[in-house]
CSV table of C-alpha atoms in Angstrom, one decimal:
chain,number,residue,atom,x,y,z
A,981,UNK,CA,-12.4,24.1,-22.9
A,982,UNK,CA,-11.0,26.2,-20.1
A,983,UNK,CA,-9.6,24.7,-16.9
A,984,UNK,CA,-12.4,25.9,-14.6
A,985,UNK,CA,-15.0,24.4,-16.9
A,986,UNK,CA,-13.3,21.0,-16.7
A,987,UNK,CA,-13.2,21.3,-13.0
A,988,UNK,CA,-16.9,22.1,-13.0
A,989,UNK,CA,-17.5,18.9,-14.9
A,990,UNK,CA,-15.5,17.1,-12.2
A,991,UNK,CA,-17.6,18.7,-9.4
A,992,UNK,CA,-20.8,17.8,-11.2
A,993,UNK,CA,-19.9,14.1,-11.0
A,994,UNK,CA,-19.8,14.4,-7.2
A,995,UNK,CA,-22.9,16.4,-7.2
A,996,UNK,CA,-24.9,14.0,-9.4
A,997,UNK,CA,-23.8,11.0,-7.4
A,998,UNK,CA,-24.3,12.8,-4.1
A,999,UNK,CA,-20.8,11.6,-3.2
A,1000,UNK,CA,-19.7,14.9,-1.8
A,1001,UNK,CA,-21.6,17.6,0.2
A,1002,UNK,CA,-19.1,20.4,0.2
A,1003,UNK,CA,-19.2,24.1,-0.8
A,1004,UNK,CA,-18.8,24.3,-4.6
A,1005,UNK,CA,-16.6,27.4,-4.3
A,1006,UNK,CA,-14.3,25.9,-1.7
A,1007,UNK,CA,-13.8,22.7,-3.6
A,1008,UNK,CA,-13.1,24.6,-6.8
A,1009,UNK,CA,-10.4,26.6,-5.1
A,1010,UNK,CA,-8.9,23.3,-3.8
A,1011,UNK,CA,-9.0,21.7,-7.3
A,1012,UNK,CA,-7.4,24.7,-8.9
A,1013,UNK,CA,-4.4,24.3,-6.6
A,1014,UNK,CA,-4.2,20.5,-6.6
A,1015,UNK,CA,-4.3,20.0,-10.4
A,1016,UNK,CA,-1.4,22.2,-11.4
A,1017,UNK,CA,0.8,19.9,-13.6
A,1018,UNK,CA,4.1,18.9,-12.1
A,1019,UNK,CA,5.6,18.2,-15.5
A,1020,UNK,CA,4.6,18.0,-19.1
A,1021,UNK,CA,4.1,14.2,-19.0
A,1022,UNK,CA,2.6,13.8,-15.5
A,1023,UNK,CA,-1.0,13.1,-14.7
A,1024,UNK,CA,-2.1,14.8,-11.4
A,1025,UNK,CA,-5.0,13.2,-9.7
A,1026,UNK,CA,-7.7,14.8,-7.6
A,1027,UNK,CA,-8.1,13.4,-4.1
A,1028,UNK,CA,-10.3,10.5,-3.5
A,1029,UNK,CA,-13.2,11.7,-1.4
A,1030,UNK,CA,-14.7,9.0,0.8
A,1031,UNK,CA,-17.3,9.4,3.6
A,1032,UNK,CA,-16.3,9.0,7.2
A,1033,UNK,CA,-18.7,6.1,7.6
A,1034,UNK,CA,-16.4,4.2,5.2
A,1035,UNK,CA,-13.4,5.2,7.3
A,1036,UNK,CA,-15.0,3.7,10.4
A,1037,UNK,CA,-15.6,0.5,8.5
A,1038,UNK,CA,-12.0,0.4,7.4
A,1039,UNK,CA,-10.9,0.9,11.0
A,1040,UNK,CA,-13.0,-2.0,12.2
A,1041,UNK,CA,-11.7,-4.2,9.4
A,1042,UNK,CA,-8.2,-3.1,10.2
A,1043,UNK,CA,-8.3,-4.5,13.7
A,1044,UNK,CA,-9.6,-7.9,12.5
A,1045,UNK,CA,-7.2,-8.1,9.5
A,1046,UNK,CA,-4.2,-7.4,11.8
A,1047,UNK,CA,-5.3,-10.2,14.1
A,1048,UNK,CA,-5.6,-12.6,11.2
A,1049,UNK,CA,-2.1,-11.7,9.8
A,1050,UNK,CA,-0.4,-11.8,13.1
A,1051,UNK,CA,-1.9,-15.1,14.0
A,1052,UNK,CA,-1.1,-16.5,10.6
A,1053,UNK,CA,2.5,-15.4,10.6
A,1054,UNK,CA,2.8,-16.7,14.2
A,1055,UNK,CA,1.2,-20.1,13.8
A,1056,UNK,CA,2.3,-20.9,10.2
A,1057,UNK,CA,5.8,-19.4,10.1
A,1058,UNK,CA,7.1,-22.5,11.9
A,1059,UNK,CA,5.0,-24.9,9.8
A,1060,UNK,CA,6.0,-23.5,6.4
A,1061,UNK,CA,6.7,-27.0,5.0
A,1062,UNK,CA,3.4,-28.4,6.4
A,1063,UNK,CA,1.0,-26.2,4.6
A,1064,UNK,CA,0.3,-25.6,0.9
A,1065,UNK,CA,2.1,-22.3,0.7
A,1066,UNK,CA,4.5,-22.1,-2.2
A,1067,UNK,CA,7.3,-19.6,-1.7
A,1068,UNK,CA,10.3,-18.7,-3.7
A,1069,UNK,CA,13.4,-20.8,-3.0
A,1070,UNK,CA,15.4,-17.8,-1.6
A,1071,UNK,CA,12.5,-17.1,0.8
A,1072,UNK,CA,12.2,-20.7,2.0
A,1073,UNK,CA,15.9,-20.9,2.6
A,1074,UNK,CA,15.9,-17.7,4.6
A,1075,UNK,CA,12.9,-18.8,6.8
A,1076,UNK,CA,14.1,-22.3,7.5
A,1077,UNK,CA,17.4,-21.2,8.8
A,1078,UNK,CA,16.1,-19.6,12.0
A,1079,UNK,CA,12.4,-19.6,12.0
A,1080,UNK,CA,11.9,-19.8,15.8
A,1081,UNK,CA,13.9,-16.7,16.6
A,1082,UNK,CA,12.4,-14.6,13.9
A,1083,UNK,CA,8.9,-15.6,15.0
A,1084,UNK,CA,9.4,-14.1,18.4
A,1085,UNK,CA,9.1,-10.5,17.2
A,1086,UNK,CA,6.4,-10.1,14.5
A,1087,UNK,CA,4.8,-6.6,14.7
A,1088,UNK,CA,3.8,-6.7,11.1
A,1089,UNK,CA,3.5,-3.5,9.1
A,1090,UNK,CA,0.6,-4.2,6.8
A,1091,UNK,CA,-0.4,-2.5,3.5
A,1092,UNK,CA,-3.8,-3.8,2.2
A,1093,UNK,CA,-4.5,-3.6,-1.5
A,1094,UNK,CA,-8.2,-3.7,-2.0
A,1095,UNK,CA,-11.4,-2.7,-3.8
A,1096,UNK,CA,-14.0,-0.7,-1.8
A,1097,UNK,CA,-17.7,-1.5,-2.2
A,1098,UNK,CA,-19.2,1.7,-1.0
A,1099,UNK,CA,-22.8,0.6,-1.6
A,1100,UNK,CA,-22.5,-2.5,0.6
A,1101,UNK,CA,-19.9,-1.0,3.0
A,1102,UNK,CA,-17.5,-3.9,2.4
A,1103,UNK,CA,-13.9,-4.3,1.1
A,1104,UNK,CA,-12.3,-7.0,-1.0
A,1105,UNK,CA,-8.6,-7.7,-0.5
A,1106,UNK,CA,-6.5,-8.3,-3.5
A,1107,UNK,CA,-3.2,-8.5,-1.7
A,1108,UNK,CA,-1.6,-8.1,1.7
A,1109,UNK,CA,1.9,-6.7,1.9
A,1110,UNK,CA,4.0,-6.9,5.0
A,1111,UNK,CA,7.2,-5.5,3.8
A,1112,UNK,CA,6.5,-3.4,0.7
A,1113,UNK,CA,7.4,0.2,1.2
A,1114,UNK,CA,5.4,1.4,-1.9
A,1115,UNK,CA,3.6,4.6,-0.8
A,1116,UNK,CA,5.4,4.8,2.5
A,1117,UNK,CA,5.5,8.6,2.6
A,1118,UNK,CA,3.1,9.6,-0.2
A,1119,UNK,CA,0.3,10.9,2.0
A,1120,UNK,CA,2.5,12.7,4.5
A,1121,UNK,CA,4.4,14.5,1.7
A,1122,UNK,CA,1.1,15.6,0.0
A,1123,UNK,CA,-0.5,16.7,3.3
A,1124,UNK,CA,2.6,18.6,4.4
A,1125,UNK,CA,2.6,20.5,1.1
A,1126,UNK,CA,-1.1,21.2,1.3
A,1127,UNK,CA,-0.8,22.5,4.8
A,1128,UNK,CA,1.6,25.2,3.5
A,1129,UNK,CA,-1.3,26.6,1.5
A,1130,UNK,CA,-3.6,28.7,3.8
A,1131,UNK,CA,-6.6,28.2,1.6
A,1132,UNK,CA,-6.2,24.4,1.5
A,1133,UNK,CA,-5.5,24.2,5.2
A,1134,UNK,CA,-8.6,26.2,6.0
A,1135,UNK,CA,-10.6,24.1,3.6
A,1136,UNK,CA,-9.5,20.9,5.4
A,1137,UNK,CA,-10.2,22.3,8.9
A,1138,UNK,CA,-13.5,24.1,8.1
A,1139,UNK,CA,-15.0,21.1,6.3
A,1140,UNK,CA,-13.8,18.6,9.0
A,1141,UNK,CA,-11.8,16.6,6.5
A,1142,UNK,CA,-9.9,13.6,7.9
A,1143,UNK,CA,-6.3,13.5,6.5
A,1144,UNK,CA,-4.4,10.6,7.9
A,1145,UNK,CA,-0.7,10.7,8.4
A,1146,UNK,CA,1.3,7.5,8.2
A,1147,UNK,CA,4.5,8.6,9.9
A,1148,UNK,CA,3.4,8.8,13.6
A,1149,UNK,CA,2.0,5.3,13.4
A,1150,UNK,CA,5.1,4.0,11.5
A,1151,UNK,CA,7.3,5.5,14.3
A,1152,UNK,CA,5.2,3.8,16.9
A,1153,UNK,CA,5.4,0.4,15.2
A,1154,UNK,CA,9.1,0.8,14.7
A,1155,UNK,CA,9.6,1.8,18.4
A,1156,UNK,CA,7.5,-1.1,19.8
A,1157,UNK,CA,9.1,-3.6,17.5
A,1158,UNK,CA,12.6,-2.4,18.4
A,1159,UNK,CA,12.0,-2.7,22.2
A,1160,UNK,CA,10.4,-6.2,21.6
A,1161,UNK,CA,13.6,-7.2,19.7
A,1162,UNK,CA,15.8,-6.0,22.6
A,1163,UNK,CA,13.8,-7.9,25.2
A,1164,UNK,CA,13.8,-11.1,23.1
A,1165,UNK,CA,17.5,-11.2,22.4
A,1166,UNK,CA,18.9,-9.5,25.6
A,1167,UNK,CA,20.1,-6.4,23.8
A,1168,UNK,CA,20.5,-3.3,25.9
A,1169,UNK,CA,18.0,-0.8,24.4
A,1170,UNK,CA,19.0,2.7,23.3
A,1171,UNK,CA,16.6,5.6,23.8
A,1172,UNK,CA,14.8,6.2,20.5
A,1173,UNK,CA,16.0,9.8,20.5
A,1174,UNK,CA,19.6,8.5,20.2
A,1175,UNK,CA,19.3,5.7,17.7
A,1176,UNK,CA,21.1,5.7,14.4
A,1177,UNK,CA,18.8,4.6,11.6
A,1178,UNK,CA,19.7,3.4,8.1
A,1179,UNK,CA,17.3,3.1,5.2
A,1180,UNK,CA,18.6,0.2,3.2
A,1181,UNK,CA,17.6,0.2,-0.4
A,1182,UNK,CA,18.7,-1.6,-3.6
A,1183,UNK,CA,20.4,0.5,-6.3
A,1184,UNK,CA,17.8,1.8,-8.8
A,1185,UNK,CA,15.0,0.6,-6.7
A,1186,UNK,CA,11.5,1.6,-7.8
A,1187,UNK,CA,10.7,2.8,-4.3
A,1188,UNK,CA,13.8,5.1,-4.0
A,1189,UNK,CA,11.6,8.2,-4.0
A,1190,UNK,CA,9.6,6.8,-1.2
A,1191,UNK,CA,12.7,6.3,0.9
A,1192,UNK,CA,14.1,9.7,0.1
A,1193,UNK,CA,10.9,11.2,1.3
A,1194,UNK,CA,10.9,9.0,4.4
A,1195,UNK,CA,14.4,10.1,5.2
A,1196,UNK,CA,13.4,13.7,5.1
A,1197,UNK,CA,10.2,13.2,7.0
A,1198,UNK,CA,11.8,11.0,9.7
A,1199,UNK,CA,14.2,13.8,10.6
A,1200,UNK,CA,11.4,15.1,12.9
A,1201,UNK,CA,12.2,12.0,15.1
A,1202,UNK,CA,15.8,11.2,14.4
A,1203,UNK,CA,17.3,14.6,13.4
A,1204,UNK,CA,20.4,14.0,11.3
A,1205,UNK,CA,20.7,10.4,12.6
A,1206,UNK,CA,18.9,8.8,9.5
A,1207,UNK,CA,20.9,7.9,6.5
A,1208,UNK,CA,20.3,6.1,3.1
A,1209,UNK,CA,22.5,3.3,1.9
A,1210,UNK,CA,22.6,0.3,-0.3
A,1211,UNK,CA,23.5,-3.2,1.1
A,1212,UNK,CA,26.9,-2.8,-0.5
A,1213,UNK,CA,27.7,0.2,1.6
A,1214,UNK,CA,27.0,-1.6,4.9
A,1215,UNK,CA,30.2,-2.7,6.6
A,1216,UNK,CA,29.9,-5.7,9.1
A,1217,UNK,CA,32.5,-5.9,11.8
A,1218,UNK,CA,32.5,-7.5,15.2
A,1219,UNK,CA,28.8,-8.2,15.2
A,1220,UNK,CA,28.0,-4.6,14.4
A,1221,UNK,CA,27.0,-2.8,11.2
A,1222,UNK,CA,28.5,0.5,10.1
A,1223,UNK,CA,28.1,3.0,7.3
A,1224,UNK,CA,31.2,5.3,6.9
A,1225,UNK,CA,32.2,4.4,10.4
A,1226,UNK,CA,28.8,5.3,11.8
A,1227,UNK,CA,27.4,2.5,13.9
A,1228,UNK,CA,23.8,1.5,12.8
A,1229,UNK,CA,21.2,0.5,15.4
A,1230,UNK,CA,18.1,0.1,13.1
A,1231,UNK,CA,17.8,-1.0,9.5
A,1232,UNK,CA,14.6,-0.1,7.6
A,1233,UNK,CA,14.5,-2.3,4.5
A,1234,UNK,CA,12.9,-2.0,1.1
A,1235,UNK,CA,11.2,-5.0,-0.7
A,1236,UNK,CA,12.4,-8.1,1.1
A,1237,UNK,CA,13.1,-9.9,-2.2
A,1238,UNK,CA,15.4,-7.0,-3.4
A,1239,UNK,CA,16.9,-6.5,0.0
A,1240,UNK,CA,17.7,-10.2,0.7
A,1241,UNK,CA,18.9,-11.1,-2.8
A,1242,UNK,CA,21.0,-8.0,-3.2
A,1243,UNK,CA,22.6,-8.4,0.1
A,1244,UNK,CA,23.1,-12.1,-0.4
A,1245,UNK,CA,25.0,-11.4,-3.7
A,1246,UNK,CA,27.2,-8.5,-2.6
A,1247,UNK,CA,27.2,-8.6,1.3
A,1248,UNK,CA,26.6,-12.1,2.6
A,1249,UNK,CA,27.9,-11.2,6.0
A,1250,UNK,CA,24.9,-8.8,6.4
A,1251,UNK,CA,22.5,-11.7,5.7
A,1252,UNK,CA,24.3,-13.8,8.3
A,1253,UNK,CA,24.0,-11.0,10.9
A,1254,UNK,CA,20.3,-10.8,10.2
A,1255,UNK,CA,19.8,-14.5,10.5
A,1256,UNK,CA,21.7,-14.5,13.8
A,1257,UNK,CA,19.7,-11.5,15.0
A,1258,UNK,CA,22.7,-9.3,15.5
A,1259,UNK,CA,20.9,-6.3,14.0
A,1260,UNK,CA,17.3,-5.1,14.3
A,1261,UNK,CA,15.5,-4.8,11.0
A,1262,UNK,CA,12.1,-3.3,10.2
A,1263,UNK,CA,9.6,-4.5,9.1
A,1264,UNK,CA,10.6,-7.7,10.9
A,1265,UNK,CA,11.6,-10.7,8.9
A,1266,UNK,CA,8.9,-13.0,10.3
A,1267,UNK,CA,6.2,-11.0,8.6
A,1268,UNK,CA,7.5,-11.8,5.1
A,1269,UNK,CA,5.3,-14.9,5.0
A,1270,UNK,CA,2.3,-12.7,4.0
A,1271,UNK,CA,4.3,-11.0,1.2
A,1272,UNK,CA,3.4,-14.2,-0.8
A,1273,UNK,CA,0.0,-13.9,-2.5
A,1274,UNK,CA,-0.8,-17.6,-1.9
A,1275,UNK,CA,-1.1,-16.7,1.8
A,1276,UNK,CA,-4.4,-15.1,0.9
A,1277,UNK,CA,-5.9,-18.5,0.3
A,1278,UNK,CA,-5.2,-19.5,3.9
A,1279,UNK,CA,-6.4,-16.2,5.3
A,1280,UNK,CA,-9.7,-16.6,3.3
A,1281,UNK,CA,-10.2,-20.2,4.5
A,1282,UNK,CA,-9.0,-19.9,8.1
A,1283,UNK,CA,-10.2,-16.5,9.2
A,1284,UNK,CA,-13.2,-15.8,7.0
A,1285,UNK,CA,-15.7,-16.7,9.7
A,1286,UNK,CA,-14.4,-13.9,11.9
A,1287,UNK,CA,-16.2,-11.4,9.6
A,1288,UNK,CA,-19.9,-10.9,9.2
A,1289,UNK,CA,-21.8,-13.3,6.9
A,1290,UNK,CA,-20.9,-12.8,3.2
A,1291,UNK,CA,-18.3,-10.1,4.2
A,1292,UNK,CA,-15.2,-12.2,4.1
A,1293,UNK,CA,-12.7,-9.6,2.8
A,1294,UNK,CA,-10.1,-12.1,1.5
A,1295,UNK,CA,-10.7,-12.9,-2.1
A,1296,UNK,CA,-10.8,-16.6,-3.0
A,1297,UNK,CA,-7.2,-17.6,-3.9
A,1298,UNK,CA,-5.8,-20.9,-5.0
A,1299,UNK,CA,-2.3,-22.2,-5.9
A,1300,UNK,CA,-2.3,-23.3,-9.6
A,1301,UNK,CA,-1.3,-27.0,-10.0
A,1302,UNK,CA,-1.6,-29.8,-12.5
A,1303,UNK,CA,-4.6,-31.3,-10.6
A,1304,UNK,CA,-6.7,-28.1,-10.6
A,1305,UNK,CA,-5.8,-26.7,-14.0
A,1306,UNK,CA,-8.9,-28.1,-15.8
A,1307,UNK,CA,-11.2,-26.7,-13.2
A,1308,UNK,CA,-9.9,-23.1,-13.7
A,1309,UNK,CA,-9.7,-23.5,-17.5
A,1310,UNK,CA,-13.5,-24.0,-17.7
A,1311,UNK,CA,-14.8,-20.5,-16.7
A,1312,UNK,CA,-12.1,-18.0,-17.5
A,1313,UNK,CA,-14.3,-14.9,-16.9
A,1314,UNK,CA,-14.3,-15.2,-13.1
A,1315,UNK,CA,-10.6,-15.8,-12.6
A,1316,UNK,CA,-7.3,-13.8,-12.6
A,1317,UNK,CA,-3.9,-15.4,-13.0
A,1318,UNK,CA,-1.0,-13.9,-11.1
A,1319,UNK,CA,2.6,-14.8,-10.0
A,1320,UNK,CA,2.6,-15.6,-6.3
A,1321,UNK,CA,5.6,-13.3,-5.7
A,1322,UNK,CA,6.6,-10.1,-7.3
A,1323,UNK,CA,5.2,-6.6,-7.9
A,1324,UNK,CA,4.6,-4.1,-10.7
A,1325,UNK,CA,1.7,-5.9,-12.2
A,1326,UNK,CA,4.0,-8.3,-14.1
A,1327,UNK,CA,2.5,-11.5,-15.3
A,1328,UNK,CA,-1.1,-10.6,-14.2
A,1329,UNK,CA,-3.7,-11.9,-16.7
A,1330,UNK,CA,-7.5,-11.4,-16.6
A,1331,UNK,CA,-9.4,-14.4,-18.0
A,1332,UNK,CA,-12.3,-12.2,-19.2
A,1333,UNK,CA,-9.9,-10.3,-21.5
A,1334,UNK,CA,-8.6,-13.5,-23.2
A,1335,UNK,CA,-10.0,-16.1,-25.5
A,1336,UNK,CA,-10.6,-19.6,-24.1
A,1337,UNK,CA,-7.6,-21.0,-25.9
A,1338,UNK,CA,-5.3,-18.1,-24.8
A,1339,UNK,CA,-6.5,-18.6,-21.2
A,1340,UNK,CA,-5.8,-22.4,-21.3
A,1341,UNK,CA,-2.3,-21.8,-22.8
A,1342,UNK,CA,-1.5,-19.2,-20.1
A,1343,UNK,CA,-2.5,-21.6,-17.4
A,1344,UNK,CA,-0.4,-24.4,-18.9
A,1345,UNK,CA,2.7,-22.2,-19.4
A,1346,UNK,CA,2.4,-21.0,-15.8
A,1347,UNK,CA,2.3,-24.5,-14.4
A,1348,UNK,CA,5.5,-25.2,-16.3
A,1349,UNK,CA,7.4,-22.3,-14.8
A,1350,UNK,CA,9.6,-22.5,-11.7
A,1351,UNK,CA,7.8,-19.7,-9.9
A,1352,UNK,CA,4.4,-20.4,-8.3
A,1353,UNK,CA,1.3,-18.9,-9.9
A,1354,UNK,CA,-2.0,-18.3,-8.2
A,1355,UNK,CA,-5.6,-18.1,-9.3
A,1356,UNK,CA,-7.8,-15.4,-7.7
A,1357,UNK,CA,-11.5,-14.7,-8.1
A,1358,UNK,CA,-12.2,-11.7,-10.3
A,1359,UNK,CA,-14.0,-8.8,-8.6
A,1360,UNK,CA,-15.6,-5.8,-10.3
A,1361,UNK,CA,-13.2,-2.8,-10.3
A,1362,UNK,CA,-14.2,0.6,-9.0
A,1363,UNK,CA,-13.8,3.5,-11.4
A,1364,UNK,CA,-13.0,7.0,-10.2
A,1365,UNK,CA,-12.7,10.3,-12.1
A,1366,UNK,CA,-9.4,12.0,-12.4
A,1367,UNK,CA,-8.2,15.0,-14.4
A,1368,UNK,CA,-5.4,14.9,-16.9
A,1369,UNK,CA,-2.9,17.6,-15.9
A,1370,UNK,CA,-2.1,18.5,-19.5
A,1371,UNK,CA,-5.5,19.0,-21.1
A,1372,UNK,CA,-7.7,18.7,-18.0
A,1373,UNK,CA,-9.9,16.1,-19.6
A,1374,UNK,CA,-11.9,13.8,-17.3
A,1375,UNK,CA,-11.1,10.1,-17.2
A,1376,UNK,CA,-13.0,7.4,-15.4
A,1377,UNK,CA,-10.2,5.0,-14.5
A,1378,UNK,CA,-10.0,1.7,-12.6
A,1379,UNK,CA,-9.1,2.5,-9.0
A,1380,UNK,CA,-8.0,0.4,-6.0
A,1381,UNK,CA,-7.8,1.4,-2.4
A,1382,UNK,CA,-4.7,0.9,-0.3
A,1383,UNK,CA,-4.6,1.3,3.5
A,1384,UNK,CA,-2.1,0.8,6.2
A,1385,UNK,CA,-2.4,-1.2,9.5
A,1386,UNK,CA,0.2,-0.7,12.1
A,1387,UNK,CA,0.1,-2.1,15.7
A,1388,UNK,CA,-3.5,-3.3,15.0
A,1389,UNK,CA,-4.7,0.2,14.0
A,1390,UNK,CA,-5.7,1.8,10.7
A,1391,UNK,CA,-2.9,4.2,9.8
A,1392,UNK,CA,-3.9,6.0,6.6
A,1393,UNK,CA,-4.8,5.4,3.0
A,1394,UNK,CA,-4.1,6.3,-0.6
A,1395,UNK,CA,-5.6,5.1,-3.9
A,1396,UNK,CA,-3.9,4.0,-7.1
A,1397,UNK,CA,-5.5,4.6,-10.5
A,1398,UNK,CA,-4.7,3.5,-14.0
A,1399,UNK,CA,-6.3,3.3,-17.5
A,1400,UNK,CA,-5.6,-0.4,-17.3
A,1401,UNK,CA,-7.5,-2.9,-15.1
A,1402,UNK,CA,-4.2,-4.2,-13.9
A,1403,UNK,CA,-3.6,-1.2,-11.7
A,1404,UNK,CA,0.0,-0.3,-11.0
A,1405,UNK,CA,2.0,2.9,-10.7
A,1406,UNK,CA,5.1,1.4,-12.3
A,1407,UNK,CA,3.0,0.7,-15.4
A,1408,UNK,CA,1.7,4.3,-15.9
A,1409,UNK,CA,-0.8,4.5,-13.0
A,1410,UNK,CA,-0.9,7.3,-10.5
A,1411,UNK,CA,-1.6,7.8,-6.8
A,1412,UNK,CA,-3.9,10.1,-4.8
A,1413,UNK,CA,-4.5,10.9,-1.2
A,1414,UNK,CA,-7.7,9.8,0.5
A,1415,UNK,CA,-9.8,12.5,2.2
A,1416,UNK,CA,-12.7,11.5,4.4
A,1417,UNK,CA,-15.5,14.0,4.8
């Protein structure tokens, strides 16, 4: 079947579901451009079209979610040992060393991993990340590329499509957090135009591409004063940090787990500087409390009543223990088992896809492991059409909705899609920009 016929099939899905009220001809031109294969093995994905009413709901949710996360990190960061929040040993040791100081400058940068219920105008949050750079620069790169195409740019403008850029909001959050840090620790602030920024990333990190894109995009604000380095390349001397004799004012980190453990192993002085607040780091260390999935249980229980009745966005989440194992073993179809820390979809098991005995054994083995596991309620997964870039066949794949919250405001979105119900880009999934019409 020819390419345009496949695209017509794709358009008919929107037409049949009344999901999109756009000119057929304009959208076809857009799709013809967007689905050109990047490589023989890649799968390009058409944009996720979402109505602007949903965008307004996400904006409203964003303000409330930000307040919840900020209050949670503020109140419970100091009381880590007094609540049932299991964290990895390295994380607890880091937090306990200097909790009070690191709590003074939170400014969390939040990425919400969720499912969207369009019919009921609600969201269900799978995970909250406050230091995960996955997808940092994806939308901005896509939109910058599209804006170079006159046909696409006109399509976006003429059809009043909302395309949300992350970078301006990220810069605002970075700036406010930096000046808050300076005020807290008596550091003489430097004008943002003159700051030297370093993106610190572990060797062979899965988010290296995100950081390379962020480095290029951030030149708009920092010109040539933004460099990429591994923790090993950072020299610590006289309470200052240098890369090739260049003094660094701001560190932007990758996954906290990678960043902390890598620097602990090969550059312990760097960790000491961070603990003693001799260098500004973004996202701030206090916010790492919510990078642990078990934090979702507290957000669900403590802040659920801030939302409309039956609209608590935080999925029910529980730490798995000996004393609750039997309860969760009884009804496998409504639960999901996950490691409390980590990424990449590793160790995630859906009870409904397992036999009763397999589920019980999985729970028992998880209890016996050193790392903490959580149980989370299963929620129905959205499926969204995408085109295979090789043969242009239509695929309805499980899809989740990721959106950013910075300084209490919605700051853009992207989707992730996969043939597996455990959706992850590292395991063969793909990403797409979100367009609001």
